[in-house]
Each structure stands twice: as C-alpha cells, then as structure tokens.
Coordinates of C-alpha atoms in Angstrom, one line a residue:
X1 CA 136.7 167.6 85.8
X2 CA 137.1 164.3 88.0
X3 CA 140.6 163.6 86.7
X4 CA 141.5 162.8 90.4
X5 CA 139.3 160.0 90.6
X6 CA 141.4 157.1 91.0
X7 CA 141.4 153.3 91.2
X8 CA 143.1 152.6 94.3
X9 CA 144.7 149.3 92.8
X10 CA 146.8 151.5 91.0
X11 CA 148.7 153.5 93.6
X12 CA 151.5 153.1 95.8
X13 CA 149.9 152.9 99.7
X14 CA 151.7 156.2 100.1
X15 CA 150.4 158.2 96.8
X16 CA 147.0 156.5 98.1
X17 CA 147.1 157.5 101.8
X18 CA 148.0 161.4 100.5
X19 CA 144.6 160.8 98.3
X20 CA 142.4 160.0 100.6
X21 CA 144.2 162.5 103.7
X22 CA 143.9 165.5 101.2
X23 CA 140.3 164.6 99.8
X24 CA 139.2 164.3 103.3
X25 CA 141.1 167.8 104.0
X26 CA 139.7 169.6 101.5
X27 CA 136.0 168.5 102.1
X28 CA 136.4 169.3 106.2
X29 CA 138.4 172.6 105.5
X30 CA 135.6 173.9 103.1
X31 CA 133.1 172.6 106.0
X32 CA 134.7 175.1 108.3
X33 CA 133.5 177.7 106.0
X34 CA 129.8 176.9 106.1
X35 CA 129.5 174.9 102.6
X36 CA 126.5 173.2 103.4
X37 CA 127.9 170.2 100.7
X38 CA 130.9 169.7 102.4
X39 CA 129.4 169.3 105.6
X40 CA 126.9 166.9 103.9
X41 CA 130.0 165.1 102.7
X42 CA 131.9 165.3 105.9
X43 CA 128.6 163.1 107.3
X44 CA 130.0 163.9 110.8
X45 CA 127.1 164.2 113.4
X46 CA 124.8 167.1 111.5
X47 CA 121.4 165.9 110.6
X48 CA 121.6 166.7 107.0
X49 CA 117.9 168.3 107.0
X50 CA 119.1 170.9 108.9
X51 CA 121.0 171.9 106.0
X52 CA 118.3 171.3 103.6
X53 CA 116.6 174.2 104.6
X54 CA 119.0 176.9 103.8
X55 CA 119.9 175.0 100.2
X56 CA 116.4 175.4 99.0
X57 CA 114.2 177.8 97.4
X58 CA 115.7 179.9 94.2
X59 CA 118.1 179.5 92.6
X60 CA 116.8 175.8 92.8
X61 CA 120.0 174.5 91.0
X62 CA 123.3 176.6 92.7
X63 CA 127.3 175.7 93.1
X64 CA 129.0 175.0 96.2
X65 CA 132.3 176.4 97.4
X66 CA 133.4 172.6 96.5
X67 CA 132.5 174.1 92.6
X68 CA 129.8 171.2 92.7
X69 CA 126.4 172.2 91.1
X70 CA 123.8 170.8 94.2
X71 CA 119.6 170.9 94.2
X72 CA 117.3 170.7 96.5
X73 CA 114.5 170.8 94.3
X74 CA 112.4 168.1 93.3
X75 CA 111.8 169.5 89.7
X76 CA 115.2 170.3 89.1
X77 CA 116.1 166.8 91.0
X78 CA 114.0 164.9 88.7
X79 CA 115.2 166.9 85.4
X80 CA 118.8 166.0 86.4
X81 CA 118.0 162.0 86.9
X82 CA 116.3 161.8 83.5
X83 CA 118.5 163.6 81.1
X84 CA 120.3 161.4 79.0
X85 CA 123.3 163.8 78.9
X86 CA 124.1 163.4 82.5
X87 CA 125.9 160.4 83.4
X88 CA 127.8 158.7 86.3
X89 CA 131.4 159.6 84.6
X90 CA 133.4 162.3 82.8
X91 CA 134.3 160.2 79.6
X92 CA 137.1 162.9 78.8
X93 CA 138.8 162.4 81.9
X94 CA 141.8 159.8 80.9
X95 CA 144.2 160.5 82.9
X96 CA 143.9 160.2 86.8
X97 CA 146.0 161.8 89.4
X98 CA 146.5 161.6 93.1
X99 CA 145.0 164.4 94.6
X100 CA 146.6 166.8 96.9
X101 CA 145.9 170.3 98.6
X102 CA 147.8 172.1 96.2
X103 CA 146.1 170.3 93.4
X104 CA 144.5 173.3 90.7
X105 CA 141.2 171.2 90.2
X106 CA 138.9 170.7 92.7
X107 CA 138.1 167.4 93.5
X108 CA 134.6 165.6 92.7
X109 CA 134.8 162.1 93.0
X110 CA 137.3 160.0 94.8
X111 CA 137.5 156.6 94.0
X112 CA 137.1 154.5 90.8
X113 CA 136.1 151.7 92.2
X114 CA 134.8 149.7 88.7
X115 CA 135.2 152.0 85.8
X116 CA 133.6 149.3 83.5
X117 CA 130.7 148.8 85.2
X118 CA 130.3 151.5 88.1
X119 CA 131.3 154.1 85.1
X120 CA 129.5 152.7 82.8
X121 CA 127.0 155.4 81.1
X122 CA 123.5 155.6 80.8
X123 CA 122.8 154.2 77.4
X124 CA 124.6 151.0 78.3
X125 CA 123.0 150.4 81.4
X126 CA 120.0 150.7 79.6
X127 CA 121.2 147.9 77.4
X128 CA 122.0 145.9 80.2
X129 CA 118.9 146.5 81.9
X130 CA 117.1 145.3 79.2
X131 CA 119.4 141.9 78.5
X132 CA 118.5 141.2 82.6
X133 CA 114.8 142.6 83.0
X134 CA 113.8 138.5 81.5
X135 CA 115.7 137.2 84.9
X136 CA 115.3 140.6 87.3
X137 CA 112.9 142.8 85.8
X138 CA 109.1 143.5 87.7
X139 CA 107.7 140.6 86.4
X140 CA 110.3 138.0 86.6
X141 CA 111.1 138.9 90.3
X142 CA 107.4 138.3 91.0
X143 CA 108.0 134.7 90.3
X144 CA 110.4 134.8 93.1
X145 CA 108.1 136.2 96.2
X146 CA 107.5 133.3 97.4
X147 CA 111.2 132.2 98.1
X148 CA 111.7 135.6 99.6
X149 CA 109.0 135.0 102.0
X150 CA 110.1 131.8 103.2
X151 CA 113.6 133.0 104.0
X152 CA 112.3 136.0 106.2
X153 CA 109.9 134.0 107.8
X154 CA 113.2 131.5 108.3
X155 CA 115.4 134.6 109.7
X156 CA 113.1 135.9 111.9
X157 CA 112.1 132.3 113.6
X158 CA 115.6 131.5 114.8
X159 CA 115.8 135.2 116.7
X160 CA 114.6 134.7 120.3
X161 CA 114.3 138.0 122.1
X162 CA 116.0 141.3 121.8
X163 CA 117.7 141.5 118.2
X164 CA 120.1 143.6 116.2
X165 CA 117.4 144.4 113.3
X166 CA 120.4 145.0 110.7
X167 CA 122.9 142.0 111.7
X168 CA 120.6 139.9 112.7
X169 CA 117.9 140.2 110.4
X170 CA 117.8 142.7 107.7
X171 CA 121.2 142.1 106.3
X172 CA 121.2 138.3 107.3
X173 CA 117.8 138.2 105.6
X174 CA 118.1 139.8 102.3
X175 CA 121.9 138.0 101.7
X176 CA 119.9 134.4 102.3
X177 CA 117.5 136.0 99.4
X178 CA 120.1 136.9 97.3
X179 CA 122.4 133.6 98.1
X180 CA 119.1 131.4 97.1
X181 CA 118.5 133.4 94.1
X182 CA 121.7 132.5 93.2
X183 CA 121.7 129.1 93.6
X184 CA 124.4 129.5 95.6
X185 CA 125.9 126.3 98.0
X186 CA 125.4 126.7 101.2
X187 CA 129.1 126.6 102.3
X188 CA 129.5 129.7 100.3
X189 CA 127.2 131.9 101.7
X190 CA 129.1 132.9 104.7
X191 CA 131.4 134.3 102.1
X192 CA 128.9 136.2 99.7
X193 CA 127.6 137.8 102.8
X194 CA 131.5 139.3 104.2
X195 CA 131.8 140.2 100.3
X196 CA 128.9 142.1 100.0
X197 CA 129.2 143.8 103.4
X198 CA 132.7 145.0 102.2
X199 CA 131.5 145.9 98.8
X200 CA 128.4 147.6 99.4
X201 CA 131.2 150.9 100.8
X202 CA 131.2 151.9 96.9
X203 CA 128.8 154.3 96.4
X204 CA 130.1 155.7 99.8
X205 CA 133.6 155.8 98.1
X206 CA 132.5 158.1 95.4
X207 CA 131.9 161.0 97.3
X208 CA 133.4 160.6 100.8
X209 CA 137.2 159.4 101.1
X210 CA 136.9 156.2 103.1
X211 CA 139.7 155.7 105.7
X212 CA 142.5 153.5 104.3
X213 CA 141.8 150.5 106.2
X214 CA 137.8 150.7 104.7
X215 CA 139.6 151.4 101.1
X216 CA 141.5 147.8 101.3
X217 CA 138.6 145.7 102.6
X218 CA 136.1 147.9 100.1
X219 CA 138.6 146.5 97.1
X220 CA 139.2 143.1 98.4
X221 CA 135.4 143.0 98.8
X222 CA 134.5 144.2 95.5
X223 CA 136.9 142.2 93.6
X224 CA 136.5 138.7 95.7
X225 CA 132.8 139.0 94.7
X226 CA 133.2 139.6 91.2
X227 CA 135.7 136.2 91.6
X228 CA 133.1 134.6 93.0
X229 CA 130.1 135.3 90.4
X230 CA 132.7 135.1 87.1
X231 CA 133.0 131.2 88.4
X232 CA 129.7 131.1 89.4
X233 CA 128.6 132.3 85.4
X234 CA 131.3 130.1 84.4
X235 CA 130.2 126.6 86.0
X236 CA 126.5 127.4 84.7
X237 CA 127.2 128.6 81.6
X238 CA 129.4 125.4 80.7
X239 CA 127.0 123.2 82.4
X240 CA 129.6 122.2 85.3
X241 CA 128.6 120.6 88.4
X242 CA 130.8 123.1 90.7
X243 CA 133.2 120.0 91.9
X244 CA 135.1 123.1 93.3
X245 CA 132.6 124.3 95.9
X246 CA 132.5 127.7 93.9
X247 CA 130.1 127.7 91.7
X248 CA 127.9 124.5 91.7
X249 CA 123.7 125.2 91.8
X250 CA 122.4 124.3 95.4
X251 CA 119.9 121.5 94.2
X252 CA 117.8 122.4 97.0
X253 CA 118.0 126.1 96.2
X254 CA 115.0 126.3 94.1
X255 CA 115.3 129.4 91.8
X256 CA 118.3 130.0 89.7
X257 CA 118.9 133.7 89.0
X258 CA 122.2 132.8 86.8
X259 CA 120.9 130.6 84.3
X260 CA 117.8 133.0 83.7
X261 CA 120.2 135.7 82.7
X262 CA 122.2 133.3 80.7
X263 CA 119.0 132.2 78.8
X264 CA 118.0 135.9 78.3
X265 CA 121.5 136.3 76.2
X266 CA 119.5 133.9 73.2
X267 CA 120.6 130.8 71.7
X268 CA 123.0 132.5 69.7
X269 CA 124.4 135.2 71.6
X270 CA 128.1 134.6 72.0
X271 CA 129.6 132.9 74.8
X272 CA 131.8 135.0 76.1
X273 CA 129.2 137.9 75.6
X274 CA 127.0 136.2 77.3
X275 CA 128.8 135.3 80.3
X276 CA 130.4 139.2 80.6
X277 CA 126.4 140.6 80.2
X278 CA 125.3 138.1 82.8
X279 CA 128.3 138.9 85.1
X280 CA 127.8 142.6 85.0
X281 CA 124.4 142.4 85.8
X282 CA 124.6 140.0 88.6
X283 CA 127.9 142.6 90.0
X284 CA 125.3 145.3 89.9
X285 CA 122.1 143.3 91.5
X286 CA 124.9 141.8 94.8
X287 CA 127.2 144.5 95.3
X288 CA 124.6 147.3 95.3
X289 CA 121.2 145.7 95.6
X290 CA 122.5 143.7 98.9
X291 CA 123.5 147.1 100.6
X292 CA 120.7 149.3 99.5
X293 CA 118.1 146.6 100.5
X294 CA 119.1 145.9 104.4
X295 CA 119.6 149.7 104.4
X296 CA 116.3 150.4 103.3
X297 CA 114.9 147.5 105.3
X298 CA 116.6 149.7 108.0
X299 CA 114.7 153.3 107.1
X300 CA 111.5 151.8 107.1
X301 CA 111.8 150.2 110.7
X302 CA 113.1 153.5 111.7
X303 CA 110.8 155.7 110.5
X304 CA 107.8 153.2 111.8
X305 CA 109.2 152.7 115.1
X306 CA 109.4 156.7 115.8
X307 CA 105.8 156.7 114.7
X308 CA 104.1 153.6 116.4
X309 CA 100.4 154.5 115.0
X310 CA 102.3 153.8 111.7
X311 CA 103.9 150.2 112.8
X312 CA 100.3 149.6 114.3
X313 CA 98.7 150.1 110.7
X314 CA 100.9 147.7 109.5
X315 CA 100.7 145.1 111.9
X316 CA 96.5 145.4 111.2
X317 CA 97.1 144.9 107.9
X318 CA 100.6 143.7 106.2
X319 CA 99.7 144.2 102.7
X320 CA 100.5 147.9 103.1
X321 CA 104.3 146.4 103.8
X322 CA 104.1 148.0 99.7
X323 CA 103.4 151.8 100.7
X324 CA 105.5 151.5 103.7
X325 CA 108.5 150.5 101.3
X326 CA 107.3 153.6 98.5
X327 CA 106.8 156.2 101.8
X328 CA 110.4 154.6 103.2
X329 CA 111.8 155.6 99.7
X330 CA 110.5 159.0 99.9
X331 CA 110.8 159.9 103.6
X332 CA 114.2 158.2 104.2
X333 CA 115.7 156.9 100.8
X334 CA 118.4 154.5 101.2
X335 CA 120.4 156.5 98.2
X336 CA 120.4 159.9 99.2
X337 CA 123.1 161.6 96.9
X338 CA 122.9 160.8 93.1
X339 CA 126.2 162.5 91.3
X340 CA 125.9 163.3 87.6
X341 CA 129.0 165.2 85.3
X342 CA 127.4 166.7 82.5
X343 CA 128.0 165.1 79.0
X344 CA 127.9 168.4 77.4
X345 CA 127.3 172.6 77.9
X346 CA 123.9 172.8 78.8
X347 CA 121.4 174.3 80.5
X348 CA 119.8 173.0 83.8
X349 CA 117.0 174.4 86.1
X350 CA 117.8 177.7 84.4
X351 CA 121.6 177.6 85.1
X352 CA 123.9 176.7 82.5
X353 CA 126.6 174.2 83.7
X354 CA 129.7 173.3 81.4
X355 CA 130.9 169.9 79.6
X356 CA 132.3 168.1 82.7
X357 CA 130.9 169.3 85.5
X358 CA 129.5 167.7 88.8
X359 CA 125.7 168.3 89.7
X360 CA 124.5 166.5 92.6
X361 CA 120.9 165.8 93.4
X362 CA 120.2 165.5 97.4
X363 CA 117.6 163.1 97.2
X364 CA 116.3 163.1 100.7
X365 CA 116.2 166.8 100.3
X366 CA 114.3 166.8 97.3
X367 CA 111.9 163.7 98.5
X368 CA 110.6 166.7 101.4
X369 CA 110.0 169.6 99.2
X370 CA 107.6 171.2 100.4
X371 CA 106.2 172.6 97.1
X372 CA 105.6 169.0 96.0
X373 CA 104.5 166.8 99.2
X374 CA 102.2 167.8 101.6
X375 CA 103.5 167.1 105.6
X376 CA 106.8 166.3 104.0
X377 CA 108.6 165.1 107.1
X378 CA 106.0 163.0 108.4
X379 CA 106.1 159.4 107.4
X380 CA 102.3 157.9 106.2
X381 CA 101.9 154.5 104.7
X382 CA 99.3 155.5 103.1
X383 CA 100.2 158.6 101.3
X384 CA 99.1 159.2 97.8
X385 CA 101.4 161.7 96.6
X386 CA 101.2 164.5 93.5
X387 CA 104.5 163.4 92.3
X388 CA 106.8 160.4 92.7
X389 CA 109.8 160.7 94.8
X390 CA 113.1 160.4 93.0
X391 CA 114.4 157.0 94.4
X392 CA 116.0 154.1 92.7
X393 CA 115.4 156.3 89.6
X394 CA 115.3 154.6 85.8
X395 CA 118.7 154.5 84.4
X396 CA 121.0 154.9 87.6
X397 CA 122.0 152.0 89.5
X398 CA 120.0 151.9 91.9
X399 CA 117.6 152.0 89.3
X400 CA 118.9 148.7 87.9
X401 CA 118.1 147.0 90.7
X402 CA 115.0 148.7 91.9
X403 CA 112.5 145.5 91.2
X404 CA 114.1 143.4 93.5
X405 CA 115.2 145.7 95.9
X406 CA 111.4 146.6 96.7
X407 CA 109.9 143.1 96.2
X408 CA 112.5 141.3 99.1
X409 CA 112.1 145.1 101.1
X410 CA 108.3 144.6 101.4
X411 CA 108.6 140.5 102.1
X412 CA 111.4 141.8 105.1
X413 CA 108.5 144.0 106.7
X414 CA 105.5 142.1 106.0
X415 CA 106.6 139.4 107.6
X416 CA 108.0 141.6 110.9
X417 CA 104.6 142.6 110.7
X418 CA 102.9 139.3 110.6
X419 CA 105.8 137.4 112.4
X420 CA 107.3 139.6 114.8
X421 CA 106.9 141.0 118.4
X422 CA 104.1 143.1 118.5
X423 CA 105.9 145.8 120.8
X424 CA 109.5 146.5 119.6
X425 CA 111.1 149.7 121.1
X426 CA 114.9 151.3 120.2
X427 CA 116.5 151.8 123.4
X428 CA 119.9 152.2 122.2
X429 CA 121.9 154.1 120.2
X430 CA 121.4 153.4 116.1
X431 CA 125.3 153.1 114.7
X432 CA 126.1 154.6 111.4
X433 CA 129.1 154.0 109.3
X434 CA 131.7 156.5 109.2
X435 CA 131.9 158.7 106.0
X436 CA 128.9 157.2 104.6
X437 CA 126.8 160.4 103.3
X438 CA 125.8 158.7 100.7
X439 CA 123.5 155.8 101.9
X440 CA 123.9 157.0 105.8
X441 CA 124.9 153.6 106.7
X442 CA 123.2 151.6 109.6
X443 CA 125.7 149.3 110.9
X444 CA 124.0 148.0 114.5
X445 CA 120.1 148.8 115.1
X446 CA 119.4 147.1 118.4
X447 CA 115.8 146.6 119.1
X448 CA 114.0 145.7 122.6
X449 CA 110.9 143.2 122.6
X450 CA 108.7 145.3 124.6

C-alpha cells in the first residue's frame, strides 16, 4: 500500500519534517543491511551498476527488504512497462498518513506531488496523449526542428571558452526551446527557467525523501509553473493580448505550442475542457520534459567525452547526433527507476505480486542486460540492437513527452558537434543532486576547451 504518500501542502512543517526524517531513516537503516534498493534509493556515492550485478539473473523479478518487487531484467522490465494493469498510483489508497518508524506499512512512495496529473493512470494519459500528439506528437514536433536549431546554435555562440555544459548550455538551451515553443515573452523566461529547475525534483520526490528545504522550493516550483501555463492557456484560449506580461504570445516567437493544443481540443470541445486538457498536457511536456531533456543532453556528453573515438564519429558526421541520443537512452537513460503498484493480483515474470503492490523497473540495469545487448556497457553510436531499450516508454510520462524530448536532445548535440570546440575535456568534478536516484541529477558539468 502507498497510503503514506502525502502531499506536502497538507501537513503541518512538523508532521512534514517527521515524513521525510523517517522515510529517509528507514531507506538508510535497510541500506545498512545490504538491500541493494535501498542503497539505490539512498543515491549516496555507490555507482548503482555495482549493484546491478548481484540483482540479476533468476528470479528475474524478486522483493526487497523495502517489500518492493525490483527487476533487472530486460524482459521482465519491458513486461512491467506495458501492462495496462500497472499504473503510477494505488487508486485504493484514500487516506494518507505521515509516516514514521513505527509506522506497520512500509513505505513506497513519498510525496504526492500532483495526484491529478502525476497520478493520473495509464488509460488517461493515453487519452491525453492522444488530445496533444496534433501539437507534440512525432510529426508535429518535426515541424519545429528548425526553431530548435536556431536556439542551440544561439546558446552556444554567446559561450566563449571553458563552459558549464548543464548551466550554461544544456539546461539554458532546451528552456529557450521550450520558452519559444511557448510563445512565451521574453521577460518571462527567466521565470519559466527557476520554475522548471525547481519542479523538475518530482520524479526525484517519489522515491527518495528530498530534504525539507528542496520539498518547499519543489512545491513552490511546481505550483508557480502550473500558475504560469493556466494564464498562459487562459490569455490564448480567450484571444487576450497578455496586457499583464503573463501570458501574451511573443510576436517574434514564431511557433505557438498553446494554441496548437487548443485547436486539437475541436471546434466544439468545451471550453473549460479544453483549457484543463491543454494545461495538463503542457504541465507534463515543462515540468518533466525540461528536466529529463538537459539531463539527457548531459548523459550523452558524458558518455562521449569518456569515449573520444565516439565524440570524433560525431563531429565527422552530425547526423548520427539521432543514434547518439537512442545509445544515450540505453547506456545512460535519464529516467532510470520507473515505479508501478499493481492494479490487481497478478502474475509477473513468474512471481505473483498482490493488488497494491510496488514493482520497480531499474531501467539502466535492464538497458545493460547482458542477455539482450551485446558489449552492454560500452557506449556505440552506431549500435543496432536486438531489442529496444526501455526508455521514455509508451504510456509513462516520460513517454508522454518522448517526441520532443529526443528531437531538441539531438538538435543540442548536433550542433556541439557542428558548432563547438573540437577538443573538450572534463577536468573537474561532475556534481549530482542530492537524493536524486531517480534521474541521477547533473547539476554543474564543467567542461575545458582543450
């Protein structure tokens, strides 16, 4: 059961502090003890592919000390992502209590950050997925690579020598996409790029108690940007000019993201239904497609930094910036835990798990089995693999975003491959958020200009 998930707006500093205090607690406590989960939870200087090793082979599906249900396995991974019984949220679980070491459940997931939309299950984001895919689906994202490009090439022509490759250009970078996609004014930008920095802590939050201090700015974040879009909706929806600096089109924006969505809703959708689809979806594509974008922007400059002969293969030809991006998603997936609660008894990779409970899918585990990919932990642009690695899988959220995520991840390293120093080298220490198991958080990459 997750009944101790809460929503942090509805606690008492105190109640909330003993929440996230005991959460922590329990996961480090467990830790101690050699659950391989916890310490993938705990995120706290173990490489987590040490621990991968020891979680595979059979059973392929198998339950932690933390009574989570955890695979390793790329078949079982994928059988979990795609059953339609397995969603993001225990529907039966109403009521919500502050957890606590003496608490006689164990706890699953911590925070409720968004019930309504971060809940939501997997038939409606489905739906909603197909209300958007007119305005953010393959094909309509397409239309928009052009945009993309010039922004990159905008970002990294006003860095002159050694460079922060998150700050200064990946998350820079892909928030300019998302603000011109928008049609957002410029003196609002700043803004949407502090929200989304703050916001983009949620799928942290499910799994790993954030400190309290990252709790408050995670829920300021996450409700200033939904603000921000509801007006945004509003003003376009109603044909307002934005005389409030909030939501107005940028006439010199070009694309207009909003109004696509609104127009996908049919002349006679409802209004309000409209502008509550259209706001959802836009929540989904900022708060989690900003994040998971610089992150993976992130991976992929990693991964081809480490192995130069890759970066060179690139640079000879930047329309592989597309497999780079696919192998990135594989070999160092910017999602690397995907939680499901089973909908109902069933029976998974030969175990059978109740109604209610927790089976997490390590995704960067299963994206190196070595059953399914050949050389697993070496990263090739060019691989052709047997099977497709279980990133930004249909019907998650990720998922949801998936198009655009890859279209303004490729644009980011095809034009560092075009644009950018030939020679870049990492002298310094990569910084990772803290408690961030779940994306692994780069928050400073400096690079050198060899």
């Amino acid at each position: 059961m997750t009944k101790h998930q809460i929503d942090p707006r509805l606690f008492t500093e105190s109640d909330l502090t003993r929440h996230l205090l005991a959460a922590r607690g329990t996961q480090w406590m467990r830790g101690n003890r050699g659950d391989p989960y916890a310490l993938i939870l705990r995120a706290q200087g173990i490489d987590p592919h040490v621990l991968y090793r020891g979680m595979r082979g059979r059973p392929a599906l198998r339950q932690s000390e933390s009574d989570v249900w955890v695979t390793a396995d790329h078949a079982a991974g994928a059988e979990v992502l795609a059953d339609p019984r397995l969603g993001p949220a225990d529907a039966r679980a109403r009521r919500r209590r502050v957890f606590g070491l003496d608490s006689r459940t164990t706890l699953k997931h911590v925070l409720a950050v968004d019930d309504s939309l971060l809940g939501m299950d997997r038939a409606a984001l489905s739906r909603l997925a197909q209300f958007a895919a007119p305005a953010l689906g393959p094909g309509a994202v397409e239309e928009h690579r052009e945009t993309v490009r010039e922004v990159c090439a905008e970002t990294l022509g006003g860095i002159d020598g050694d460079f922060d490759l998150m700050t200064d250009y990946a998350r820079a970078c892909v928030t300019e996409v998302y603000a011109r996609l928008l049609a957002l004014p410029a003196e609002r930008r700043p803004e949407l790029a502090e929200l989304c920095s703050g916001a983009g802590l949620a799928l942290d939050a499910l799994l790993c108690p954030p400190t309290l201090e990252m709790t408050r700015r995670l829920i300021a974040s996450y409700d200033g940007l939904r603000h921000l879009l509801a007006k945004l909706v509003a003003s376009r929806a109603d044909g307002a000019d934005g005389a409030d600096g909030a939501a107005g089109p940028d006439p010199a924006s070009g694309p207009d993201v909003v109004r696509g969505l609104l127009r996908a809703a049919g002349p006679g959708a409802p209004h309000a239904e409209a502008a509550e689809n259209t706001t959802a979806a836009l929540m989904l594509t900022v708060a989690i497609g900003v994040e998971v974008t610089a992150q993976l922007v992130c991976g992929a400059m990693l991964a081809l930094l480490e192995q130069p002969d890759e970066w060179d293969s690139l640079r000879a030809d930047p329309e592989l910036a597309a497999g780079a991006v696919e192998e990135t998603l594989r070999h160092s997936p910017p999602v690397r835990l995907e939680s499901r609660i089973a909908g109902e008894a069933m029976s998974v990779a030969g175990q059978p798990v109740g109604k209610g409970d927790q089976i997490v899918v390590l995704v960067d585990a299963a994206n190196r089995d070595p059953e399914v990919f050949a050389e697993p932990d070496r990263f090739r642009i060019t691989r052709r693999p047997a099977a497709p690695h279980l990133s930004l899988t249909a019907g998650s959220y990720p998922g949801f975003v998936a198009p655009l995520v890859r279209m303004v991840a490729q644009e980011a390293l095809r034009t560092l491959a075009v644009q950018g120093p030939a020679r870049l080298r990492t002298d310094a220490e990569v910084i990772r958020r803290i408690r961030s198991p779940v994306l692994g958080g780069v928050a400073r990459y400096p690079v050198t200009v060899a």
